[in-house]
Tab-separated table of C-alpha atoms and ligand atoms in Angstrom:
chain	number	residue	atom	x	y	z
A	39	UNK	CA	-8.037	23.105	5.789
A	40	UNK	CA	-10.526	20.385	6.428
A	41	UNK	CA	-8.321	17.475	5.374
A	42	UNK	CA	-4.924	16.340	6.600
A	43	UNK	CA	-1.899	17.970	5.050
A	44	UNK	CA	0.899	16.227	6.925
A	45	UNK	CA	1.272	12.848	8.545
A	46	UNK	CA	3.331	12.111	11.662
A	47	UNK	CA	5.612	9.062	11.439
A	48	UNK	CA	7.293	7.818	14.615
A	49	UNK	CA	10.845	6.759	13.891
A	50	UNK	CA	11.804	3.649	15.896
A	51	UNK	CA	15.429	2.513	16.226
A	52	UNK	CA	17.281	0.267	18.646
A	53	UNK	CA	17.992	3.330	20.826
A	54	UNK	CA	14.342	4.175	21.551
A	55	UNK	CA	12.731	0.762	20.973
A	56	UNK	CA	12.124	0.053	24.693
A	57	UNK	CA	10.897	3.576	25.346
A	58	UNK	CA	8.359	3.368	22.496
A	59	UNK	CA	7.342	-0.240	23.154
A	60	UNK	CA	4.261	0.607	25.311
A	61	UNK	CA	3.049	3.154	22.728
A	62	UNK	CA	3.412	0.670	19.874
A	63	UNK	CA	1.656	-2.035	21.862
A	64	UNK	CA	-1.350	0.144	22.712
A	65	UNK	CA	-1.648	1.340	19.090
A	66	UNK	CA	-1.523	-2.262	17.905
A	67	UNK	CA	-3.971	-3.664	20.441
A	68	UNK	CA	-6.602	-0.958	19.983
A	69	UNK	CA	-6.427	-0.831	16.171
A	70	UNK	CA	-9.390	-1.638	13.929
A	71	UNK	CA	-6.938	-2.635	11.214
A	72	UNK	CA	-3.183	-2.418	10.678
A	73	UNK	CA	-1.380	-1.656	7.439
A	74	UNK	CA	2.157	-2.973	6.966
A	75	UNK	CA	4.920	-2.299	4.460
A	76	UNK	CA	8.489	-3.622	4.213
A	77	UNK	CA	11.694	-2.372	2.640
A	78	UNK	CA	14.004	-5.180	1.565
A	79	UNK	CA	17.648	-5.666	0.666
A	80	UNK	CA	16.691	-7.423	-2.570
A	81	UNK	CA	14.242	-9.669	-4.380
A	82	UNK	CA	16.436	-12.133	-6.245
A	83	UNK	CA	15.819	-13.139	-9.841
A	84	UNK	CA	12.830	-11.092	-11.004
A	85	UNK	CA	11.848	-13.570	-13.672
A	86	UNK	CA	11.491	-16.378	-11.149
A	87	UNK	CA	9.116	-14.284	-9.074
A	88	UNK	CA	6.751	-14.017	-12.028
A	89	UNK	CA	6.831	-17.532	-13.456
A	90	UNK	CA	3.421	-18.819	-14.574
A	91	UNK	CA	3.210	-21.382	-11.777
A	92	UNK	CA	2.212	-19.669	-8.553
A	93	UNK	CA	3.618	-22.608	-6.544
A	94	UNK	CA	7.009	-22.035	-8.159
A	95	UNK	CA	6.768	-18.321	-7.401
A	96	UNK	CA	6.260	-19.139	-3.764
A	97	UNK	CA	9.261	-21.488	-3.725
A	98	UNK	CA	11.566	-18.848	-5.237
A	99	UNK	CA	10.217	-16.186	-2.942
A	100	UNK	CA	10.768	-18.380	0.110
A	101	UNK	CA	14.400	-18.825	-0.963
A	102	UNK	CA	14.744	-15.064	-1.381
A	103	UNK	CA	13.300	-14.416	2.093
A	104	UNK	CA	15.828	-16.862	3.602
A	105	UNK	CA	18.778	-15.001	2.060
A	106	UNK	CA	17.707	-11.339	2.011
A	107	UNK	CA	16.943	-8.944	4.865
A	108	UNK	CA	14.183	-6.585	5.925
A	109	UNK	CA	15.763	-3.131	6.219
A	110	UNK	CA	12.719	-1.434	7.678
A	111	UNK	CA	9.117	-2.158	8.523
A	112	UNK	CA	6.259	0.326	8.524
A	113	UNK	CA	3.190	-0.175	10.719
A	114	UNK	CA	0.196	2.105	10.451
A	115	UNK	CA	-2.528	1.477	13.027
A	116	UNK	CA	-6.031	2.721	12.158
A	117	UNK	CA	-8.548	2.903	14.987
A	118	UNK	CA	-12.165	3.568	14.025
A	119	UNK	CA	-13.917	5.938	16.444
A	120	UNK	CA	-17.657	6.248	17.009
A	121	UNK	CA	-19.669	6.718	13.837
A	122	UNK	CA	-22.291	9.457	13.901
A	123	UNK	CA	-25.626	7.926	12.906
A	124	UNK	CA	-26.941	11.133	11.329
A	125	UNK	CA	-26.048	12.494	7.920
A	126	UNK	CA	-23.736	10.927	5.335
A	127	UNK	CA	-21.426	8.084	6.356
A	128	UNK	CA	-18.310	9.566	7.948
A	129	UNK	CA	-15.628	7.143	9.162
A	130	UNK	CA	-13.461	8.876	11.782
A	131	UNK	CA	-10.094	7.177	12.347
A	132	UNK	CA	-7.248	7.845	14.754
A	133	UNK	CA	-3.991	6.882	13.069
A	134	UNK	CA	-0.556	6.081	14.461
A	135	UNK	CA	2.309	5.252	12.132
A	136	UNK	CA	5.681	3.742	13.030
A	137	UNK	CA	8.792	3.301	10.925
A	138	UNK	CA	11.154	0.712	12.410
A	139	UNK	CA	14.731	0.659	11.148
A	140	UNK	CA	16.074	-2.902	11.403
A	141	UNK	CA	19.401	-4.682	11.156
A	142	UNK	CA	19.489	-8.368	10.368
A	143	UNK	CA	22.135	-9.945	12.607
A	144	UNK	CA	22.827	-12.761	10.138
A	145	UNK	CA	24.538	-12.637	6.773
A	146	UNK	CA	22.333	-11.384	3.999
A	147	UNK	CA	22.484	-10.485	0.336
A	148	UNK	CA	22.238	-6.883	-0.820
A	149	UNK	CA	21.616	-6.615	-4.561
A	150	UNK	CA	23.360	-3.885	-6.569
A	151	UNK	CA	20.077	-2.876	-8.220
A	152	UNK	CA	18.459	-2.377	-4.828
A	153	UNK	CA	21.552	-0.711	-3.423
A	154	UNK	CA	21.604	1.827	-6.232
A	155	UNK	CA	17.955	2.582	-5.762
A	156	UNK	CA	18.371	3.005	-2.027
A	157	UNK	CA	21.306	5.371	-2.424
A	158	UNK	CA	19.460	7.327	-5.134
A	159	UNK	CA	16.596	7.823	-2.727
A	160	UNK	CA	18.658	9.035	0.174
A	161	UNK	CA	18.865	5.835	2.207
A	162	UNK	CA	21.454	6.207	4.958
A	163	UNK	CA	23.305	2.942	5.542
A	164	UNK	CA	25.230	4.524	8.418
A	165	UNK	CA	21.979	5.029	10.294
A	166	UNK	CA	20.862	1.509	9.496
A	167	UNK	CA	24.086	-0.088	10.758
A	168	UNK	CA	24.445	2.109	13.844
A	169	UNK	CA	20.770	2.336	14.901
A	170	UNK	CA	18.897	-0.570	13.291
A	171	UNK	CA	17.048	-2.766	15.789
A	172	UNK	CA	18.576	-6.261	15.546
A	173	UNK	CA	16.579	-9.312	14.505
A	174	UNK	CA	17.215	-12.836	13.237
A	175	UNK	CA	15.291	-14.889	10.684
A	176	UNK	CA	13.566	-18.275	10.942
A	177	UNK	CA	12.493	-20.134	14.075
A	178	UNK	CA	12.574	-18.779	17.627
A	179	UNK	CA	15.880	-19.101	19.425
A	180	UNK	CA	16.590	-19.598	23.097
A	181	UNK	CA	16.445	-16.407	25.109
A	182	UNK	CA	14.488	-14.218	22.699
A	183	UNK	CA	14.387	-10.555	23.754
A	184	UNK	CA	10.962	-9.697	25.217
A	185	UNK	CA	10.840	-6.365	23.379
A	186	UNK	CA	11.894	-6.974	19.812
A	187	UNK	CA	10.427	-6.714	16.341
A	188	UNK	CA	9.833	-10.489	16.473
A	189	UNK	CA	7.793	-10.037	19.645
A	190	UNK	CA	5.968	-7.087	18.091
A	191	UNK	CA	4.951	-9.305	15.178
A	192	UNK	CA	3.743	-11.937	17.669
A	193	UNK	CA	1.602	-9.239	19.292
A	194	UNK	CA	0.237	-8.383	15.850
A	195	UNK	CA	-0.749	-12.022	15.310
A	196	UNK	CA	-2.269	-12.271	18.812
A	197	UNK	CA	-4.246	-9.046	18.354
A	198	UNK	CA	-6.291	-10.780	15.611
A	199	UNK	CA	-6.896	-7.557	13.677
A	200	UNK	CA	-7.216	-7.410	9.881
A	201	UNK	CA	-3.880	-6.974	8.111
A	202	UNK	CA	-3.739	-4.528	5.184
A	203	UNK	CA	-1.060	-4.725	2.473
A	204	UNK	CA	-0.543	-3.321	-1.011
A	205	UNK	CA	0.617	-6.000	-3.463
A	206	UNK	CA	1.157	-8.136	-0.403
A	207	UNK	CA	2.593	-11.527	-1.420
A	208	UNK	CA	6.240	-10.517	-0.997
A	209	UNK	CA	5.444	-8.846	2.341
A	210	UNK	CA	3.634	-11.931	3.660
A	211	UNK	CA	6.494	-14.286	2.792
A	212	UNK	CA	9.108	-11.963	4.327
A	213	UNK	CA	7.037	-11.239	7.456
A	214	UNK	CA	6.649	-14.958	8.138
A	215	UNK	CA	10.260	-15.928	7.496
A	216	UNK	CA	11.779	-12.886	9.203
A	217	UNK	CA	9.691	-12.481	12.338
A	218	UNK	CA	7.587	-15.617	12.834
A	219	UNK	CA	9.095	-18.985	11.963
A	220	UNK	CA	10.733	-21.040	9.203
A	221	UNK	CA	8.515	-21.039	6.079
A	222	UNK	CA	6.789	-24.253	4.985
A	223	UNK	CA	7.981	-25.877	1.754
A	224	UNK	CA	4.681	-25.583	-0.129
A	225	UNK	CA	2.383	-22.709	-0.997
A	226	UNK	CA	-0.650	-24.668	0.201
A	227	UNK	CA	0.727	-24.960	3.732
A	228	UNK	CA	1.793	-21.334	3.715
A	229	UNK	CA	-1.744	-20.223	2.830
A	230	UNK	CA	-3.197	-22.483	5.523
A	231	UNK	CA	-0.743	-20.974	8.043
A	232	UNK	CA	-1.720	-17.435	7.039
A	233	UNK	CA	-5.432	-18.130	7.402
A	234	UNK	CA	-4.784	-19.118	11.034
A	235	UNK	CA	-2.301	-16.322	11.743
A	236	UNK	CA	-4.727	-13.649	10.527
A	237	UNK	CA	-8.232	-14.967	11.213
A	238	UNK	CA	-9.715	-11.451	10.869
A	239	UNK	CA	-8.570	-11.388	7.258
A	240	UNK	CA	-5.832	-10.010	5.032
A	241	UNK	CA	-6.756	-7.256	2.584
A	242	UNK	CA	-4.686	-6.257	-0.437
A	243	UNK	CA	-5.432	-2.709	-1.598
A	244	UNK	CA	-3.852	-3.341	-5.028
A	245	UNK	CA	-6.154	-6.300	-5.488
A	246	UNK	CA	-9.218	-4.297	-4.398
A	247	UNK	CA	-8.226	-1.468	-6.743
A	248	UNK	CA	-7.824	-3.758	-9.742
A	249	UNK	CA	-10.891	-5.904	-9.184
A	250	UNK	CA	-13.402	-3.542	-7.577
A	251	UNK	CA	-12.458	0.109	-8.080
A	252	UNK	CA	-11.876	1.687	-11.443
A	253	UNK	CA	-8.565	3.505	-11.496
A	254	UNK	CA	-6.276	3.977	-14.504
A	255	UNK	CA	-3.304	2.660	-12.479
A	256	UNK	CA	-2.844	0.751	-9.228
A	257	UNK	CA	0.603	1.447	-7.791
A	258	UNK	CA	0.552	2.605	-4.203
A	259	UNK	CA	1.458	6.269	-4.558
A	260	UNK	CA	-1.187	6.677	-7.255
A	261	UNK	CA	-3.940	4.798	-5.422
A	262	UNK	CA	-3.246	6.819	-2.280
A	263	UNK	CA	-3.270	10.173	-4.011
A	264	UNK	CA	-6.408	9.429	-5.965
A	265	UNK	CA	-8.138	8.202	-2.797
A	266	UNK	CA	-6.999	11.271	-0.865
A	267	UNK	CA	-8.187	13.675	-3.565
A	268	UNK	CA	-11.516	11.934	-4.017
A	269	UNK	CA	-12.031	11.862	-0.256
A	270	UNK	CA	-11.404	15.612	0.001
A	271	UNK	CA	-13.937	16.270	-2.755
A	272	UNK	CA	-16.522	14.044	-1.047
A	273	UNK	CA	-15.894	15.817	2.238
A	274	UNK	CA	-16.442	19.216	0.644
A	275	UNK	CA	-19.747	17.998	-0.839
A	276	UNK	CA	-20.824	16.299	2.409
A	277	UNK	CA	-20.808	12.874	0.810
A	278	UNK	CA	-19.507	9.724	2.581
A	279	UNK	CA	-15.851	10.182	3.521
A	280	UNK	CA	-13.048	9.355	5.940
A	281	UNK	CA	-11.588	11.721	8.535
A	282	UNK	CA	-8.250	11.282	10.290
A	283	UNK	CA	-6.888	12.473	13.590
A	284	UNK	CA	-3.346	11.927	14.816
A	285	UNK	CA	-2.200	11.731	18.429
A	286	UNK	CA	-1.024	15.113	19.770
A	287	UNK	CA	2.702	14.327	19.828
A	288	UNK	CA	4.600	16.768	22.059
A	289	UNK	CA	6.835	19.113	20.053
A	290	UNK	CA	9.986	17.939	21.836
A	291	UNK	CA	9.501	14.361	20.648
A	292	UNK	CA	12.463	14.229	18.308
A	293	UNK	CA	11.586	10.823	16.862
A	294	UNK	CA	8.368	12.116	15.246
A	295	UNK	CA	8.779	13.291	11.680
A	296	UNK	CA	6.055	14.816	9.559
A	297	UNK	CA	5.500	13.823	5.965
A	298	UNK	CA	3.929	16.523	3.889
A	299	UNK	CA	0.974	15.417	1.758
A	300	UNK	CA	-0.830	18.693	1.057
A	301	UNK	CA	-3.380	18.556	-1.703
A	302	UNK	CA	-3.045	21.075	-4.531
A	303	UNK	CA	-4.994	24.320	-3.964
A	304	UNK	CA	-6.658	23.920	-7.333
A	305	UNK	CA	-8.300	20.602	-6.430
A	306	UNK	CA	-11.688	22.009	-5.484
A	307	UNK	CA	-11.720	24.813	-8.021
A	308	UNK	CA	-14.470	24.416	-10.536
A	309	UNK	CA	-12.515	26.115	-13.295
A	310	UNK	CA	-9.960	23.567	-14.428
A	311	UNK	CA	-6.563	24.535	-15.641
A	312	UNK	CA	-6.020	23.857	-19.314
A	313	UNK	CA	-2.247	23.899	-19.121
A	314	UNK	CA	-0.530	20.763	-20.336
A	315	UNK	CA	2.503	19.761	-18.294
A	316	UNK	CA	4.344	16.852	-19.877
A	317	UNK	CA	4.450	13.881	-17.556
A	318	UNK	CA	6.200	10.540	-17.785
A	319	UNK	CA	3.747	8.056	-19.316
A	320	UNK	CA	5.739	5.063	-18.175
A	321	UNK	CA	5.653	6.289	-14.593
A	322	UNK	CA	2.048	7.378	-14.857
A	323	UNK	CA	0.893	3.896	-15.817
A	324	UNK	CA	3.157	1.731	-13.681
A	325	UNK	CA	4.805	3.831	-10.978
A	326	UNK	CA	8.231	2.861	-12.314
A	327	UNK	CA	10.543	4.433	-14.849
A	328	UNK	CA	13.957	3.182	-15.990
A	329	UNK	CA	15.341	6.724	-15.791
A	330	UNK	CA	14.437	6.918	-12.099
A	331	UNK	CA	15.162	10.221	-10.402
A	332	UNK	CA	16.960	11.475	-13.531
A	333	UNK	CA	13.801	11.375	-15.678
A	334	UNK	CA	13.209	14.840	-17.241
A	335	UNK	CA	9.425	14.311	-17.306
A	336	UNK	CA	7.198	14.772	-14.303
A	337	UNK	CA	6.531	11.839	-11.957
A	338	UNK	CA	4.253	13.982	-9.782
A	339	UNK	CA	1.033	12.020	-9.169
A	340	UNK	CA	-1.022	15.229	-8.995
A	341	UNK	CA	0.083	16.275	-12.464
A	342	UNK	CA	-0.587	12.749	-13.755
A	343	UNK	CA	-4.054	12.573	-12.179
A	344	UNK	CA	-4.977	16.117	-13.252
A	345	UNK	CA	-4.152	15.338	-16.871
A	346	UNK	CA	-5.968	12.004	-16.785
A	347	UNK	CA	-9.114	13.574	-15.371
A	348	UNK	CA	-8.849	16.402	-17.806
A	349	UNK	CA	-8.575	14.118	-20.837
A	350	UNK	CA	-11.442	12.035	-19.490
A	351	UNK	CA	-13.652	15.096	-18.981
A	352	UNK	CA	-12.732	16.225	-22.465
A	353	UNK	CA	-13.788	12.910	-23.969
A	354	UNK	CA	-17.025	12.972	-22.047
A	355	UNK	CA	-17.774	16.417	-23.441
A	356	UNK	CA	-17.008	15.174	-26.917
A	357	UNK	CA	-19.357	12.213	-26.481
A	358	UNK	CA	-22.057	14.498	-25.128
A	359	UNK	CA	-21.617	16.798	-28.108
A	360	UNK	CA	-21.933	13.905	-30.537
A	361	UNK	CA	-25.197	12.931	-28.897
A	362	UNK	CA	-26.546	16.421	-29.495
A	363	UNK	CA	-25.951	16.471	-33.246
A	364	UNK	CA	-26.735	19.762	-34.881
A	365	UNK	CA	-26.300	21.708	-31.719
A	366	UNK	CA	-23.480	24.041	-32.619
A	367	UNK	CA	-23.123	25.876	-29.358
A	368	UNK	CA	-19.620	25.424	-28.058
A	369	UNK	CA	-17.804	27.678	-25.697
A	370	UNK	CA	-14.303	28.923	-26.185
A	371	UNK	CA	-12.900	26.901	-23.325
A	372	UNK	CA	-13.821	23.673	-25.061
A	373	UNK	CA	-12.160	24.754	-28.270
A	374	UNK	CA	-8.986	25.490	-26.384
A	375	UNK	CA	-9.113	22.097	-24.727
A	376	UNK	CA	-9.602	20.348	-28.049
A	377	UNK	CA	-6.556	22.082	-29.444
A	378	UNK	CA	-4.345	21.104	-26.552
A	379	UNK	CA	-5.410	17.490	-26.627
A	380	UNK	CA	-4.627	17.147	-30.302
A	381	UNK	CA	-1.207	18.639	-29.648
A	382	UNK	CA	-0.731	16.020	-27.036
A	383	UNK	CA	-1.605	13.327	-29.529
A	384	UNK	CA	0.890	14.680	-32.013
A	385	UNK	CA	3.556	14.294	-29.401
A	386	UNK	CA	3.037	10.591	-29.777
A	387	UNK	CA	1.473	10.051	-26.437
A	388	UNK	CA	-1.425	7.691	-26.281
A	389	UNK	CA	-4.083	9.819	-24.662
A	390	UNK	CA	-6.686	7.083	-25.067
A	391	UNK	CA	-4.815	4.907	-22.606
A	392	UNK	CA	-5.650	7.177	-19.730
A	393	UNK	CA	-9.391	7.232	-20.189
A	394	UNK	CA	-11.251	5.629	-17.332
A	395	UNK	CA	-13.578	3.467	-19.393
A	396	UNK	CA	-14.180	-0.213	-18.816
A	397	UNK	CA	-12.049	-1.592	-21.581
A	398	UNK	CA	-9.133	0.672	-20.813
A	399	UNK	CA	-9.262	-0.078	-17.140
A	400	UNK	CA	-8.862	-3.790	-17.778
A	401	UNK	CA	-6.321	-3.163	-20.499
A	402	UNK	CA	-4.326	-1.029	-18.133
A	403	UNK	CA	-4.406	-3.850	-15.685
A	404	UNK	CA	-3.057	-6.559	-17.958
A	405	UNK	CA	-0.635	-4.101	-19.434
A	406	UNK	CA	0.784	-3.343	-16.014
A	407	UNK	CA	0.959	-6.998	-15.182
A	408	UNK	CA	2.837	-8.162	-18.200
A	409	UNK	CA	5.057	-5.285	-19.092
A	410	UNK	CA	6.561	-4.452	-15.773
A	411	UNK	CA	5.930	-7.655	-13.858
A	412	UNK	CA	8.799	-7.787	-11.443
A	413	UNK	CA	9.854	-4.191	-11.624
A	414	UNK	CA	6.568	-3.113	-10.123
A	415	UNK	CA	7.572	-5.132	-7.097
A	416	UNK	CA	11.190	-4.146	-7.261
A	417	UNK	CA	10.587	-0.478	-6.871
A	418	UNK	CA	7.712	-0.765	-4.461
A	419	UNK	CA	9.705	-3.056	-2.238
A	420	UNK	CA	13.108	-1.479	-2.295
A	421	UNK	CA	12.256	2.149	-1.732
A	422	UNK	CA	13.834	3.288	1.485
A	423	UNK	CA	14.822	6.599	2.987
A	424	UNK	CA	12.680	9.363	4.425
A	425	UNK	CA	10.872	6.697	6.452
A	426	UNK	CA	9.343	5.219	3.380
A	427	UNK	CA	8.143	1.997	4.995
A	428	UNK	CA	6.193	3.970	7.586
A	429	UNK	CA	4.658	6.361	5.086
A	430	UNK	CA	3.927	3.557	2.598
A	431	UNK	CA	2.111	1.685	5.365
A	432	UNK	CA	0.136	4.841	6.110
A	433	UNK	CA	-0.780	5.295	2.430
A	434	UNK	CA	-1.949	1.663	2.304
A	435	UNK	CA	-4.063	2.075	5.446
A	436	UNK	CA	-5.632	5.294	4.241
A	437	UNK	CA	-6.477	3.780	0.844
A	438	UNK	CA	-8.144	0.900	2.710
A	439	UNK	CA	-10.169	3.321	4.864
A	440	UNK	CA	-11.547	5.055	1.765
A	441	UNK	CA	-12.293	1.682	0.136
A	442	UNK	CA	-14.285	0.631	3.210
A	443	UNK	CA	-16.214	3.890	2.936
A	444	UNK	CA	-16.870	3.304	-0.745
A	445	UNK	CA	-17.484	-0.462	-0.936
A	446	UNK	CA	-18.564	-1.396	2.577
A	447	UNK	CA	-22.166	-1.620	3.744
A	448	UNK	CA	-22.457	-0.709	7.385
A	449	UNK	CA	-24.530	-3.202	9.302
A	450	UNK	CA	-25.431	-3.550	12.967
A	451	UNK	CA	-23.413	-3.995	16.091
A	452	UNK	CA	-20.548	-6.440	15.742
A	453	UNK	CA	-16.935	-6.434	16.845
A	454	UNK	CA	-15.705	-7.897	13.583
A	455	UNK	CA	-14.568	-5.239	11.158
A	456	UNK	CA	-15.155	-7.476	8.141
A	457	UNK	CA	-18.714	-8.317	9.194
A	458	UNK	CA	-19.531	-4.790	10.336
A	459	UNK	CA	-18.871	-3.457	6.826
A	460	UNK	CA	-19.710	-6.664	4.905
A	461	UNK	CA	-16.240	-6.895	3.400
A	462	UNK	CA	-16.099	-10.685	3.045
A	463	UNK	CA	-15.744	-10.631	-0.744
A	464	UNK	CA	-12.656	-8.387	-0.514
A	465	UNK	CA	-10.850	-10.338	2.201
A	466	UNK	CA	-8.051	-12.879	1.761
A	467	UNK	CA	-7.358	-12.169	-1.866
A	468	UNK	CA	-3.802	-11.218	-2.723
A	469	UNK	CA	-2.646	-9.564	-5.918
A	470	UNK	CA	-0.761	-11.785	-8.375
A	471	UNK	CA	1.386	-10.076	-10.966
A	472	UNK	CA	0.457	-11.103	-14.520
A	473	UNK	CA	-2.687	-13.013	-13.514
A	474	UNK	CA	-6.317	-12.021	-13.884
A	475	UNK	CA	-7.235	-13.755	-10.630
A	476	UNK	CA	-6.077	-13.171	-7.055
A	477	UNK	CA	-4.330	-15.618	-4.748
A	478	UNK	CA	-6.860	-16.853	-2.203
A	479	UNK	CA	-5.743	-17.227	1.369
A	480	UNK	CA	-7.578	-20.233	2.742
A	481	UNK	CA	-7.035	-23.641	4.161
A	482	UNK	CA	-7.680	-26.132	1.393
A	483	UNK	CA	-8.640	-29.779	1.629
A	484	UNK	CA	-5.222	-30.707	0.220
A	485	UNK	CA	-2.930	-28.612	2.385
A	486	UNK	CA	-2.550	-28.571	6.139
A	487	UNK	CA	-0.941	-25.853	8.261
A	488	UNK	CA	2.774	-26.462	8.808
A	489	UNK	CA	4.157	-27.966	12.003
A	490	UNK	CA	6.426	-24.958	12.566
A	491	UNK	CA	3.413	-22.666	12.493
A	492	UNK	CA	1.302	-24.910	14.730
A	493	UNK	CA	4.049	-25.058	17.360
A	494	UNK	CA	4.593	-21.309	17.167
A	495	UNK	CA	0.911	-20.428	17.445
A	496	UNK	CA	0.543	-22.759	20.408
A	497	UNK	CA	3.452	-21.021	22.157
A	498	UNK	CA	1.834	-17.644	21.516
A	499	UNK	CA	-1.562	-18.771	22.785
A	500	UNK	CA	-0.487	-20.826	25.775
A	501	UNK	CA	2.543	-19.052	27.132
A	502	UNK	CA	5.781	-18.126	25.508
A	503	UNK	CA	8.103	-21.012	26.359
A	504	UNK	CA	10.647	-19.590	23.936
A	505	UNK	CA	10.810	-16.373	25.907
A	506	UNK	CA	11.623	-17.976	29.264
B	794	LIG	ZN1	10.066	8.875	-16.081
């Protein structure tokens, strides 16, 4: 098969942290961009995280990050190899993904809602308590360990590579408070700090999906699967696409686990299946469902995407037929399709909501924002087990790679990733739930970087006094 069907994730715990340190460091320092995802012990009051005032959201979120813990962090390092000048644009990446299990050494809150979700999804608290790599929150302390997740984050900052997140505000606040230094009291200072911490830019794949790419939904699993499917189709037609290679991990390396992400065999078949498999509409639109794992309807993104594309193709055929009034030639297949769609409508499902037209795309967006608000975050941020943070980071990085291929315009020789692909308009814009504008990461005339950040960055640039 021409495309990847399984993804290696390196499982990092306190027992192999030192052994894997050099590998992680090389992956980080040679990366073209790095995708990150966190799993958290809770998010606090959901309503407060979605209040109209973005400044207030930041203040609540900062409080949450001071009292909750990061249970695991996923890092997926994407290194762009040489691009072949001939033929269609092919972006060849080498990808290394790490899932770090962590254990906060200070008291922290675990919320029942998160706990239930974690247990439902096979999270093993025994493993976390016995093998989690220890860390503490806030400012540096005397005698910091030289090989720790805090130091790894410092290396990430010093590497000055673009940071890729999906729905990244919560991640940014937790990353700063958990592995960098005490958060500033205002959003303005926080944004100024971020613009200095990540000068190569922060990209939010949810934001790019909602504002620049038409997709019926924008939760991570969906965006990834759609990107992966589209990429495979483009590859088969020799259109611009992304290719991935993974390091040849030796078979005896017990800490490497493979996540299966095979595409369905039917993907490239020209004859489409006309079978209707009922799927969960709630999950299909938002990636969350109150019934969770007990939902009787399908949450399989392939089934969801197949049906969406099928309904869309159906509508297009209907529009085309209307244009050709009087032309009565219709094949049997179309009749069958028509019949099945109307059955679907009788079931009470709103088939129009999955069409990929302009109005629906923006409707879907606001709908997602207002109806699920916090829960979108809740699920995305509390899923753990099966190395979810690592695989989620990989999915985010891969989605970004395909977006670069689709939206970027390759230009000349430059070391800067953002300039090389002319991605300036996509950088430093973070998704805001319930808003039709993104949060811009920039230093404003009214807000200065915080003193904590300035002192920290100086230590990182001019010698680590805190590590002596
Ligand atoms: Zn469901």
